[in-house]
PDB file of C-alpha atoms in Angstrom:
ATOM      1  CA  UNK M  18       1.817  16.487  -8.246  1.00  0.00           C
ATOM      2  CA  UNK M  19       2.557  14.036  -5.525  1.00  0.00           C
ATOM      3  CA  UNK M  20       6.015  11.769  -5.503  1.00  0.00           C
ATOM      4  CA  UNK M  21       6.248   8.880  -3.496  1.00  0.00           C
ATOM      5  CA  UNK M  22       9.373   6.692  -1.945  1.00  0.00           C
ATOM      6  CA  UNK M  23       8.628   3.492  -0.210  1.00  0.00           C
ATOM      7  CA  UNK M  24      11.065   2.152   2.315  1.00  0.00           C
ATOM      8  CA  UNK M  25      11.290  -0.549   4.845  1.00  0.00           C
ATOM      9  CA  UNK M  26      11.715  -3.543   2.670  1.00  0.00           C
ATOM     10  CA  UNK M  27      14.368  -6.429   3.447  1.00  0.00           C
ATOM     11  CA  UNK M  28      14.682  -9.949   4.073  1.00  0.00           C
ATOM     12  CA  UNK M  29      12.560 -11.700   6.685  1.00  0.00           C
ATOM     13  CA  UNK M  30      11.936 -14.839   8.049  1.00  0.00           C
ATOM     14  CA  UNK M  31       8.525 -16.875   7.488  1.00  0.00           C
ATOM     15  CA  UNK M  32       6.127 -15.596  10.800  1.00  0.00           C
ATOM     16  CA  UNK M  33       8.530 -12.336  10.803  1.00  0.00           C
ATOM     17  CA  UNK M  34       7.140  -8.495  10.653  1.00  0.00           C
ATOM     18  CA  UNK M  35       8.032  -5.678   8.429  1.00  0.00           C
ATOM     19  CA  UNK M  36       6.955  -2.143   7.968  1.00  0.00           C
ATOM     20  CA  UNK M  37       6.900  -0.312   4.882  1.00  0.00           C
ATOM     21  CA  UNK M  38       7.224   3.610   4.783  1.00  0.00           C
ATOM     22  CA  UNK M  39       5.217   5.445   1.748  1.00  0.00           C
ATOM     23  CA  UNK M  40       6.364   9.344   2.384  1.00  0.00           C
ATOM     24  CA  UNK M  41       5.286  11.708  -0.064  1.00  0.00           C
ATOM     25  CA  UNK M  42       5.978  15.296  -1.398  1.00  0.00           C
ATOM     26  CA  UNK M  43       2.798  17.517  -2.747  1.00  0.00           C
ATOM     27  CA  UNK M  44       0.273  19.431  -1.064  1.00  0.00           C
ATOM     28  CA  UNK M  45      -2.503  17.360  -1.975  1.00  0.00           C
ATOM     29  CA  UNK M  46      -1.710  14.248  -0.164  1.00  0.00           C
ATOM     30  CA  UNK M  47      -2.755  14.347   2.918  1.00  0.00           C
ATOM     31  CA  UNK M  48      -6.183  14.344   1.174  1.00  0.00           C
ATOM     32  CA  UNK M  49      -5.240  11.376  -0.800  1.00  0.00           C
ATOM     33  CA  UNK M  50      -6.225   7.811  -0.828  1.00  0.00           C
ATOM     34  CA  UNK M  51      -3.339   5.659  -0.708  1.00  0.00           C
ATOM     35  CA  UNK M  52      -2.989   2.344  -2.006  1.00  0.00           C
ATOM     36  CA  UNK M  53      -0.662  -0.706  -1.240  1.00  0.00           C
ATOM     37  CA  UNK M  54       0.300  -2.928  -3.970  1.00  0.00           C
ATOM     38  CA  UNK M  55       2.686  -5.931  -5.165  1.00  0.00           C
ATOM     39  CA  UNK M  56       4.225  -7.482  -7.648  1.00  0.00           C
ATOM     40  CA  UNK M  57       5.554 -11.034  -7.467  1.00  0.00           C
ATOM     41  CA  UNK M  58       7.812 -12.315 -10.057  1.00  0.00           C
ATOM     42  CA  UNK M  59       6.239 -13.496 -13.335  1.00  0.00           C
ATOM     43  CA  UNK M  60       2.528 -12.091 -11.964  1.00  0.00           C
ATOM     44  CA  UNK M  61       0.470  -8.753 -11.751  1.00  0.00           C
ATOM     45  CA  UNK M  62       0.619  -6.433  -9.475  1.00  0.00           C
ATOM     46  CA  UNK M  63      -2.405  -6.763  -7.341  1.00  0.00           C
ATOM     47  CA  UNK M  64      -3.880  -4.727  -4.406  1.00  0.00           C
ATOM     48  CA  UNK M  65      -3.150  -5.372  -1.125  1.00  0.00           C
ATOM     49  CA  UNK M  66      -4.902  -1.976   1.034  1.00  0.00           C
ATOM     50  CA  UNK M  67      -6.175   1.284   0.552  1.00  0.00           C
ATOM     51  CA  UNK M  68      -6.646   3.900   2.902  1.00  0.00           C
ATOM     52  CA  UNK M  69      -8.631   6.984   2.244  1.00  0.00           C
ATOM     53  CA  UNK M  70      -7.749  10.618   3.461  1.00  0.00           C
ATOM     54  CA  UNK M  71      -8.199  10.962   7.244  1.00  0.00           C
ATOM     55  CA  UNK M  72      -8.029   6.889   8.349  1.00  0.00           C
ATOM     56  CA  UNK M  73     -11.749   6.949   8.409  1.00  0.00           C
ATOM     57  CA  UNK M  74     -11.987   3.857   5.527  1.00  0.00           C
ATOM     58  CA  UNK M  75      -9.695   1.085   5.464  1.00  0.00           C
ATOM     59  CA  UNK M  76     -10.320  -1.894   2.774  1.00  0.00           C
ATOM     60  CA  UNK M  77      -8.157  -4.768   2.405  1.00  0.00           C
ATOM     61  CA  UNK M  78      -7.303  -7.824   0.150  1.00  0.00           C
ATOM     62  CA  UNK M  79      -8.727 -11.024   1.395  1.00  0.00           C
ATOM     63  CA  UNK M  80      -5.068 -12.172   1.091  1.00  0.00           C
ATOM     64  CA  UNK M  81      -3.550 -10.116   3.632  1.00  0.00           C
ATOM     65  CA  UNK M  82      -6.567  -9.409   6.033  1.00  0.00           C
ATOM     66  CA  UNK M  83      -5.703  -9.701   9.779  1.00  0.00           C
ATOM     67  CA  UNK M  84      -1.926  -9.882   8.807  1.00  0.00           C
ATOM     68  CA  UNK M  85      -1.309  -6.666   7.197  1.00  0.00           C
ATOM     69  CA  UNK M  86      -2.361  -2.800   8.784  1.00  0.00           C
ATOM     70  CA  UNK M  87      -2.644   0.177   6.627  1.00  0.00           C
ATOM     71  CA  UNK M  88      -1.948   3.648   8.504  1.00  0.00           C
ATOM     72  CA  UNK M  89      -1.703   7.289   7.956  1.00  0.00           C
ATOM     73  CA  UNK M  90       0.493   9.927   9.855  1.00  0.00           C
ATOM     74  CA  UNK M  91      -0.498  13.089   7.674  1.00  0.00           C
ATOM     75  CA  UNK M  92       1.493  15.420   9.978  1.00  0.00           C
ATOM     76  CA  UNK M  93       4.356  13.053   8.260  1.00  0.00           C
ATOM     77  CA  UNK M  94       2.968  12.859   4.965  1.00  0.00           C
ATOM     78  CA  UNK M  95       3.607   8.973   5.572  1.00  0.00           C
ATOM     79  CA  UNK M  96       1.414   6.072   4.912  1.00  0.00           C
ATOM     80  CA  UNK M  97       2.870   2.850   6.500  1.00  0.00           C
ATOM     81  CA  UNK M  98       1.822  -1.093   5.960  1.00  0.00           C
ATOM     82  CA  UNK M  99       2.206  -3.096   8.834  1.00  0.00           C
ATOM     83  CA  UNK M 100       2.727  -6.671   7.595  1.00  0.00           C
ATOM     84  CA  UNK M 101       2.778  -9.366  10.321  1.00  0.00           C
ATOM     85  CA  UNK M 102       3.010 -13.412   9.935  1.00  0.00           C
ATOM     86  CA  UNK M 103       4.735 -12.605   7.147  1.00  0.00           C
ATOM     87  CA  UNK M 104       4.545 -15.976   4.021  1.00  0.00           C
ATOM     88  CA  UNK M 105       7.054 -16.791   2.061  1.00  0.00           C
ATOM     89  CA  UNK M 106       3.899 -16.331  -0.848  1.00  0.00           C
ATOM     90  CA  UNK M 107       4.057 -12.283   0.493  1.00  0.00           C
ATOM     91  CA  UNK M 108       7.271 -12.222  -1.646  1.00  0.00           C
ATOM     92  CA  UNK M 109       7.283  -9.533  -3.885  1.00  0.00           C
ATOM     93  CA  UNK M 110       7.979  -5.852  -4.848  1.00  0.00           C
ATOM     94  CA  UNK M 111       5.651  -3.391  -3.265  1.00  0.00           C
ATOM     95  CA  UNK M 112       4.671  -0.183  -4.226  1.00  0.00           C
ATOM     96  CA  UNK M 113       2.170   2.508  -3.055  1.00  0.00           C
ATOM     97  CA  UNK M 114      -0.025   4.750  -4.842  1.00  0.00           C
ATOM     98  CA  UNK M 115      -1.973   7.508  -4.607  1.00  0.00           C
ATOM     99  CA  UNK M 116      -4.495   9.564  -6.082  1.00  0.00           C
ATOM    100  CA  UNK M 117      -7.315  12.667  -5.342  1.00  0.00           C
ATOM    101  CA  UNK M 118     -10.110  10.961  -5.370  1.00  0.00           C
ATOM    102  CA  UNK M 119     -12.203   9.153  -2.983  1.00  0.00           C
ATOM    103  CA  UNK M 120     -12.057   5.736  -4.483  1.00  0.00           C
ATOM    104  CA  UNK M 121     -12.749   3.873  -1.038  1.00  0.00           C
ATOM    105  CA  UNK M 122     -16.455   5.829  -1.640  1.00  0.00           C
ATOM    106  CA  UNK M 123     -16.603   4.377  -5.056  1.00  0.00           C
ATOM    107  CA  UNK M 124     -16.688   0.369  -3.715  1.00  0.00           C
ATOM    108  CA  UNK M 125     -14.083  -2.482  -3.815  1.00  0.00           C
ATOM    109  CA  UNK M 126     -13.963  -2.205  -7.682  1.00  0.00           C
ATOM    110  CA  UNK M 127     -13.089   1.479  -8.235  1.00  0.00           C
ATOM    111  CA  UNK M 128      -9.959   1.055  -4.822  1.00  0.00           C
ATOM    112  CA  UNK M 129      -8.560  -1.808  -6.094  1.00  0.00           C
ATOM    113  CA  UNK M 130      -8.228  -0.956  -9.758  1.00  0.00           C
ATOM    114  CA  UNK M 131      -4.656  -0.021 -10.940  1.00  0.00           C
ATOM    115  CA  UNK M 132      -5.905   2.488 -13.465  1.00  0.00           C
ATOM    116  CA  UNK M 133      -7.154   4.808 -10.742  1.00  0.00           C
ATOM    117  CA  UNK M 134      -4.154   5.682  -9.383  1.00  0.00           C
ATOM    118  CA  UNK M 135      -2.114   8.698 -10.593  1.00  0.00           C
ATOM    119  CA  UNK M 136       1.206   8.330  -8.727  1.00  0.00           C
ATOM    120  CA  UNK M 137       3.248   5.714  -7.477  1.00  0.00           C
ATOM    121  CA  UNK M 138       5.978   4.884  -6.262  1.00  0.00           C
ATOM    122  CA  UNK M 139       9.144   2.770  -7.065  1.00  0.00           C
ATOM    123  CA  UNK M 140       8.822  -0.311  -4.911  1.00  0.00           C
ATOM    124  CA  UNK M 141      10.576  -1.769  -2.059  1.00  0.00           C
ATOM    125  CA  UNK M 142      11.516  -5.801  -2.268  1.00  0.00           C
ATOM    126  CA  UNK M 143      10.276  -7.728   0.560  1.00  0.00           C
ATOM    127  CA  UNK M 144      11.546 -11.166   0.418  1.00  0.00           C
ATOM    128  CA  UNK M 145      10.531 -14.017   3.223  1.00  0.00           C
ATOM    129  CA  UNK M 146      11.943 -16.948   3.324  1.00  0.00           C
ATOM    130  CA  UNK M 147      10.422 -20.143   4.935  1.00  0.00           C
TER     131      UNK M 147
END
C-alpha cells in the first residue's frame, strides 16, 4: 500500500514557478512509477509526467514539455514537478499517482492512462493568474 500527499500548490503569477511535493508512505515506492496529473474545472484529468523508478525514463505531455520537470529523491520518498512559465491555462488541481509497474516500458499509451494507476493522491490547487 502506498499513500500519497501532494504539496506546494498556491497562487502564482502568469511566467511564475511552482514546485509540487508528492511524498509517500509504503515500502514499495521507491520502485514505483509516478505520475503527474490535473484536473481543470469542468474537464478530465489528463497526464502531465511520469517518472519511472530510479529517474532513468522521463515522458512528458506535449503540453507542458520544456516548462515542467519531473524528479525523484527516493532517499525522501518524494517525487517533485517543477513547473516553470507557468499559463494561466496550467490552472487546475493536481494530483500524483503511483503504481508497481513499469508503465514507462509499456509506451506512451500504457503511462498516460488513468486506469493504471493504483494510488493517488488528493490534489494540490495551482491557480495562475495572467
Amino acid at each position: 500500500q502506498v499513500q500519497l500527499v501532494e504539496s506546494g500548490g498556491g497562487l502564482v503569477q502568469a511566467g511564475g514557478s511552482l514546485r509540487l511535493s508528492c511524498a509517500a508512505s509504503g515500502r514499495t515506492f521507491s520502485t514505483s512509477t509516478v505520475g503527474w496529473f490535473r484536473q481543470a474545472p469542468g474537464k478530465e484529468r489528463e497526464f502531465q509526467a511520469a517518472i519511472n523508478w530510479n529517474g532513468g525514463r522521463i515522458y512528458y505531455a506535449d503540453s507542458v514539455k520544456g516548462r515542467f520537470t519531473i524528479s525523484r529523491d527516493n532517499a525522501k520518498n518524494t517525487v517533485y514537478l517543477q513547473m516553470n512559465s507557468l499559463k494561466p491555462e496550467d490552472t487546475a488541481v493536481y494530483y500524483c499517482a503511483a503504481t508497481p509497474f513499469a508503465l514507462l516500458d509499456g509506451g506512451v499509451v500504457a503511462t498516460t492512462a488513468l486506469k493504471n494507476y493504483d494510488y493517488w493522491g488528493q490534489g494540490t490547487q495551482v491557480t495562475v493568474s495572467s
